[in-house]
XYZ file of C-alpha atoms in Angstrom:
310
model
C 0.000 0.000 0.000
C 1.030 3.223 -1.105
C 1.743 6.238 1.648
C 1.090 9.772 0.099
C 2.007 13.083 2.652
C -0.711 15.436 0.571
C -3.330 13.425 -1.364
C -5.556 15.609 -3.519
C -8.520 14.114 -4.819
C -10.193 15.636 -8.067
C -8.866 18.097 -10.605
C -10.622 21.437 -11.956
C -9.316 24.971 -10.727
C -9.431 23.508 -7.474
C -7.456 20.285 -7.285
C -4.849 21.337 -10.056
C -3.935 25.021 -7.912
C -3.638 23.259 -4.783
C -1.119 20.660 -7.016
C 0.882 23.927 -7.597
C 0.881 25.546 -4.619
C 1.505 22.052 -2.716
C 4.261 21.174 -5.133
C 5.969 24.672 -4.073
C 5.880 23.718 -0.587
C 7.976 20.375 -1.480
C 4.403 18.538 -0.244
C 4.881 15.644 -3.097
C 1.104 16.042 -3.826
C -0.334 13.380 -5.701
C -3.452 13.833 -7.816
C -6.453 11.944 -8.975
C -8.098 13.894 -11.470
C -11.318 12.042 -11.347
C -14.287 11.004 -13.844
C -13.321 14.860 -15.916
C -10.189 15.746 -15.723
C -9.593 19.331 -15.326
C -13.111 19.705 -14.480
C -16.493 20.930 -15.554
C -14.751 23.934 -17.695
C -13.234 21.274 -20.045
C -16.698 21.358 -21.519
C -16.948 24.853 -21.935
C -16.079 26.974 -24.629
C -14.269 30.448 -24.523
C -13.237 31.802 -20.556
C -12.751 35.515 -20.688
C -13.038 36.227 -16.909
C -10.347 34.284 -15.331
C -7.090 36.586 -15.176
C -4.398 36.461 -17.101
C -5.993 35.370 -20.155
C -7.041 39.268 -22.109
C -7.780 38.274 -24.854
C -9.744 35.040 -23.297
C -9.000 31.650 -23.590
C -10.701 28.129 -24.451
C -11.709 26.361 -21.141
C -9.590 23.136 -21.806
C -6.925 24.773 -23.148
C -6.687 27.241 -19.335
C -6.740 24.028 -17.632
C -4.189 22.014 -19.642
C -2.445 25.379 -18.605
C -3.134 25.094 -14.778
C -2.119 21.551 -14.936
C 0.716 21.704 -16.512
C 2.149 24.428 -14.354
C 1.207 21.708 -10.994
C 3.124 19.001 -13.402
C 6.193 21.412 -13.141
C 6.365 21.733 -9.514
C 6.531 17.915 -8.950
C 2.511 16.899 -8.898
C 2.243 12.810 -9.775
C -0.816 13.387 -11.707
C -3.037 10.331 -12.088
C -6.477 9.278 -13.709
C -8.551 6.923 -11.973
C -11.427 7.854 -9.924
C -11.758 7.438 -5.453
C -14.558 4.920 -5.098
C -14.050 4.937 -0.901
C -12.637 6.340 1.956
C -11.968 5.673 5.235
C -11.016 9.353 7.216
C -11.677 7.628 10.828
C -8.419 8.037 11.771
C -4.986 9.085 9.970
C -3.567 8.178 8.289
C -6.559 8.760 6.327
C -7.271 5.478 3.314
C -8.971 6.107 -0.180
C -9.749 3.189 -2.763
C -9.785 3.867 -6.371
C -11.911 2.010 -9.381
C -8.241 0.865 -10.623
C -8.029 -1.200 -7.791
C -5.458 0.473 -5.840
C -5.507 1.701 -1.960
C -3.628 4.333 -0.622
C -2.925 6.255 2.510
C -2.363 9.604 3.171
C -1.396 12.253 6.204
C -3.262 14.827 4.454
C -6.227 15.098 1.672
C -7.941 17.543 -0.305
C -10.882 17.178 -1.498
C -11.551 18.960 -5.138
C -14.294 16.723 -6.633
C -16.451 19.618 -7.218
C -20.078 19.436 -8.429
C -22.107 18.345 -11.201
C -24.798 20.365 -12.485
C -28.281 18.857 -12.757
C -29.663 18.399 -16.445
C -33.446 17.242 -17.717
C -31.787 14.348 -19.147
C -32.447 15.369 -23.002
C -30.179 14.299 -25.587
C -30.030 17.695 -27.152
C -28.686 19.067 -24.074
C -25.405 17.065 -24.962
C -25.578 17.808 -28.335
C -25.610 21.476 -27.959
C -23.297 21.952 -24.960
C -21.112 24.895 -25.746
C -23.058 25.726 -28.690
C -25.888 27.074 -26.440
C -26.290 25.283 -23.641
C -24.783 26.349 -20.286
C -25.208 25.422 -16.822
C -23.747 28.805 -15.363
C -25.140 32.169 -16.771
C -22.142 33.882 -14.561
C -19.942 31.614 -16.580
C -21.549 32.254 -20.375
C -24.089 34.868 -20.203
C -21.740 37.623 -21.965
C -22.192 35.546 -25.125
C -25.521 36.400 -25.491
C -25.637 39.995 -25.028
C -28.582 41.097 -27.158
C -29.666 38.186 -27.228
C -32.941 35.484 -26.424
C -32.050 33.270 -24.160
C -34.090 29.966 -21.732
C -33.423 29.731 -18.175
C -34.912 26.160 -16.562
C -36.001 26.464 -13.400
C -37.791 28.209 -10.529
C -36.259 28.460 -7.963
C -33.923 31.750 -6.259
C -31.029 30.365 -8.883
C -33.130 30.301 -11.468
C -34.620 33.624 -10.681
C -31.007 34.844 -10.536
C -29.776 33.579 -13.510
C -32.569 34.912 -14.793
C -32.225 38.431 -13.458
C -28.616 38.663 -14.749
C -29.182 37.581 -18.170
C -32.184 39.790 -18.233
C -29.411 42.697 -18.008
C -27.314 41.299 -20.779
C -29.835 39.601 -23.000
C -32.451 41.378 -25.136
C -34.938 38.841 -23.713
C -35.318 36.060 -21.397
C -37.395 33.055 -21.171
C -37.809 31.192 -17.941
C -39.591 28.171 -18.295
C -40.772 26.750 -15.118
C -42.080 23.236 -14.318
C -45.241 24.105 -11.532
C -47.728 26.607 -11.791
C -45.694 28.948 -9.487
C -41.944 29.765 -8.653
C -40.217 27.971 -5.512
C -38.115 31.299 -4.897
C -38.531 33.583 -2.071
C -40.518 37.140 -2.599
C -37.919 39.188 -3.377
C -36.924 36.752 -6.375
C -40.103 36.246 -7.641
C -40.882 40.081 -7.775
C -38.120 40.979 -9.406
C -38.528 38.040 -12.429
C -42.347 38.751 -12.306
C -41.962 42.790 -12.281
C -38.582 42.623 -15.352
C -40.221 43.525 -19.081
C -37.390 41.360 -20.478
C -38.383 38.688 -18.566
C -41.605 36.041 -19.555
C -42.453 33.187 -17.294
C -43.547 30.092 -18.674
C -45.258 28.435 -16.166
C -46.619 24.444 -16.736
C -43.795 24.232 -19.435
C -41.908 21.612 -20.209
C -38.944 21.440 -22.746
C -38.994 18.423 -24.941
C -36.232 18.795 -26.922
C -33.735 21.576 -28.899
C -32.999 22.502 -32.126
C -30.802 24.660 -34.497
C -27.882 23.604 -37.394
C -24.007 24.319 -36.031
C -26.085 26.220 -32.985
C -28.702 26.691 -30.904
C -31.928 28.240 -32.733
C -34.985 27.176 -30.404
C -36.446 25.121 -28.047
C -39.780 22.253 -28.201
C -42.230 22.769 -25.230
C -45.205 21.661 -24.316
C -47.572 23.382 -22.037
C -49.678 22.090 -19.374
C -48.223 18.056 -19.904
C -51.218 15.944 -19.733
C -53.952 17.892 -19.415
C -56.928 18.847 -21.715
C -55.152 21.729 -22.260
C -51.882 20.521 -23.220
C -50.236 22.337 -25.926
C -46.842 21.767 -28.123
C -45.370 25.161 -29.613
C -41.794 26.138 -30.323
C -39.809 29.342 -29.136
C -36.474 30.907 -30.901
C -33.565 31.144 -28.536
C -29.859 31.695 -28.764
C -28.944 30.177 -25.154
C -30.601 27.784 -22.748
C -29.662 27.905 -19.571
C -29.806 24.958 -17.026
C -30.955 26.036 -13.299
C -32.317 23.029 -11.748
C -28.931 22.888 -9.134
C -26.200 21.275 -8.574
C -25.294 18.028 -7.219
C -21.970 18.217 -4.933
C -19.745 14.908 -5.641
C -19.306 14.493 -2.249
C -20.814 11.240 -1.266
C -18.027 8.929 -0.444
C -16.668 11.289 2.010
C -20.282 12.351 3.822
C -19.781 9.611 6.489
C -16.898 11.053 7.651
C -17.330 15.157 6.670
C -20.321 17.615 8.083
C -22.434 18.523 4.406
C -25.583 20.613 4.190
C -28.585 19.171 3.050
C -28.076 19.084 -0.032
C -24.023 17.734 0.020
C -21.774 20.589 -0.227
C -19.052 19.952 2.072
C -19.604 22.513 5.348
C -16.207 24.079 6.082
C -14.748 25.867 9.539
C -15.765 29.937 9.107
C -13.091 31.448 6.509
C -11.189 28.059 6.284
C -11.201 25.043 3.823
C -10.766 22.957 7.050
C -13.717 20.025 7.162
C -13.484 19.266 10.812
C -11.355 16.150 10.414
C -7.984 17.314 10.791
C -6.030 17.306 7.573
C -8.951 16.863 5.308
C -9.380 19.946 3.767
C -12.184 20.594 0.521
C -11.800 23.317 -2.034
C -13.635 24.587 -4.683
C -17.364 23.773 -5.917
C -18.039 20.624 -3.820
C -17.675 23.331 -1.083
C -18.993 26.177 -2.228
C -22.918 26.454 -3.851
C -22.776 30.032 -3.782
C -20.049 31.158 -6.128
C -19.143 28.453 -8.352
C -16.748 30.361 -10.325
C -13.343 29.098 -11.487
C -11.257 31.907 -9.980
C -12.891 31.620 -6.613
C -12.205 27.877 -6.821
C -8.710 28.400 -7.170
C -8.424 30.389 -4.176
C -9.985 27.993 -2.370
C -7.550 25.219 -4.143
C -4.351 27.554 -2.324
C -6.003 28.157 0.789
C -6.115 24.455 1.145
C -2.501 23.285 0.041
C -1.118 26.143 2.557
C -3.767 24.957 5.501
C -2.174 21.190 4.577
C 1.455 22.465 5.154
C 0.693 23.841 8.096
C -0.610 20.882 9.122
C 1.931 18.612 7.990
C 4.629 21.066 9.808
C 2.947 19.629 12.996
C 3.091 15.949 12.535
């Protein structure tokens, strides 16, 4: 069985600045990169917020970037996927689907989180060619634009409400006959003249040639009433949430509801002590690259210190 000092599990912004800055620190990290290496902005197209990049950048290429930099400093980079863990007691053991076990003084945990989708085959088809799961992330594309925003809940309603001040209008198509956000969301979606509400929709599919061009819905599923009509849209926006790939470590690590990984005030420290989590398996409020990379450095410096101790 293998002994690793700093053990970071999961790549992304996250995982591959904590390689760096635990490299630096002569740490030996070793990283799994997980079911995506370098994360969920592999799949997207151009970044043009992340610094350093002004004239913006492709998302795989800015992580082949970031990793490569954490390959420079000494990282072992490696690509199968933690299936278990035991964080009892240290030093802390993880399993992998390759069939290997190791142990480790300290871990990280970068597995970040996968957005929710309606489970449409168009949704593949088109993503990065108008489909997006963060409006945050993409929304600048569409300035001037008509864009879909699923949902209706307070992220929806937000995503909604920030498109609504790039986009020239905004669809949000909502499942029930009323929105699951509190007042303050709903009257600002309800009151915005960009914004329509589609209550009782559905989508059934997408459409377009190289891009998005529209959107199949159907109104009132299953009812007398039911009715199938198409809209013309440039983006369409997932905002059904985010599920937090956190569940081999939640017998072990305090998560909310929901499985984001709860973390000590201003810290990345979990409560077990040198198991630390960065980026968006911790964090369901920003879920933005650059902020995941601070996390990432917070972490490998919170694992030195650690380490110093042992």
């Amino acid at each position: 069985m293998e002994h690793i000092r700093c053990l970071i599990i999961g790549s992304g912004p996250a995982g591959y600045t904590a390689a760096i800055y635990a490299g630096r620190a002569n740490l030996a990290p070793v990283l799994y990169e997980g079911i995506q290496p370098g994360g969920q902005l592999t799949q997207t197209t151009e970044v043009e917020n992340f610094p350093g990049y002004p004239e913006g950048v492709q998302g795989y290429d800015m992580m082949e970037d970031i990793r490569q930099q954490a390959e420079r400093f000494g990282c072992d980079m490696r690509s199968a996927i933690a299936v278990k863990t035991d964080l009892s007691q240290a030093p802390y053991h993880v399993w992998f689907d390759d069939d290997t076990e190791v142990t480790a003084d300290t871990i990280i945990i970068a597995t970040g989180a996968t957005a929710k989708y309606l489970g449409l085959q168009d949704e593949k088809d088109y993503n990065g060619r108008g489909v997006s799961a963060c409006a945050t992330c993409d929304g600048f594309f569409y300035r001037k634009k008509t864009v879909a925003v699923v949902g209706g809940g307070d992220t929806a309603c937000e995503e909604a409400h920030y498109l609504a001040g790039l986009a020239e209008k905004v669809y949000l198509i909502v499942r029930k006959p009323f929105l699951r956000a509190s007042k303050i969301m709903q009257e600002r979606v309800l009151e915005h003249p960009k914004i329509t509400v589609l209550f009782e929709h559905n989508t059934e599919g997408l459409f377009g040639e190289e891009h998005l061009q529209g959107a199949h819905l159907v109104e009132k599923k299953g009812t007398p009433e039911e009715r199938h009509y198409d809209i013309a849209i440039d983006g369409f926006f997932l905002a059904i949430g985010h599920k937090p790939n956190s569940d081999i470590f939640r017998p072990w690590v305090k998560t909310d509801e929901t499985g984001y990984i709860l973390t000590e005030g201003m810290t990345p420290r979990t409560g077990v002590p040198g198991v630390f989590a960065a980026g968006d398996v911790a964090d369901p409020l920003y879920r933005q690259a650059i902020v995941a990379a601070g996390s990432g450095a917070k972490a490998a410096i919170e694992a030195e210190r650690y380490l110093s101790t042992l």
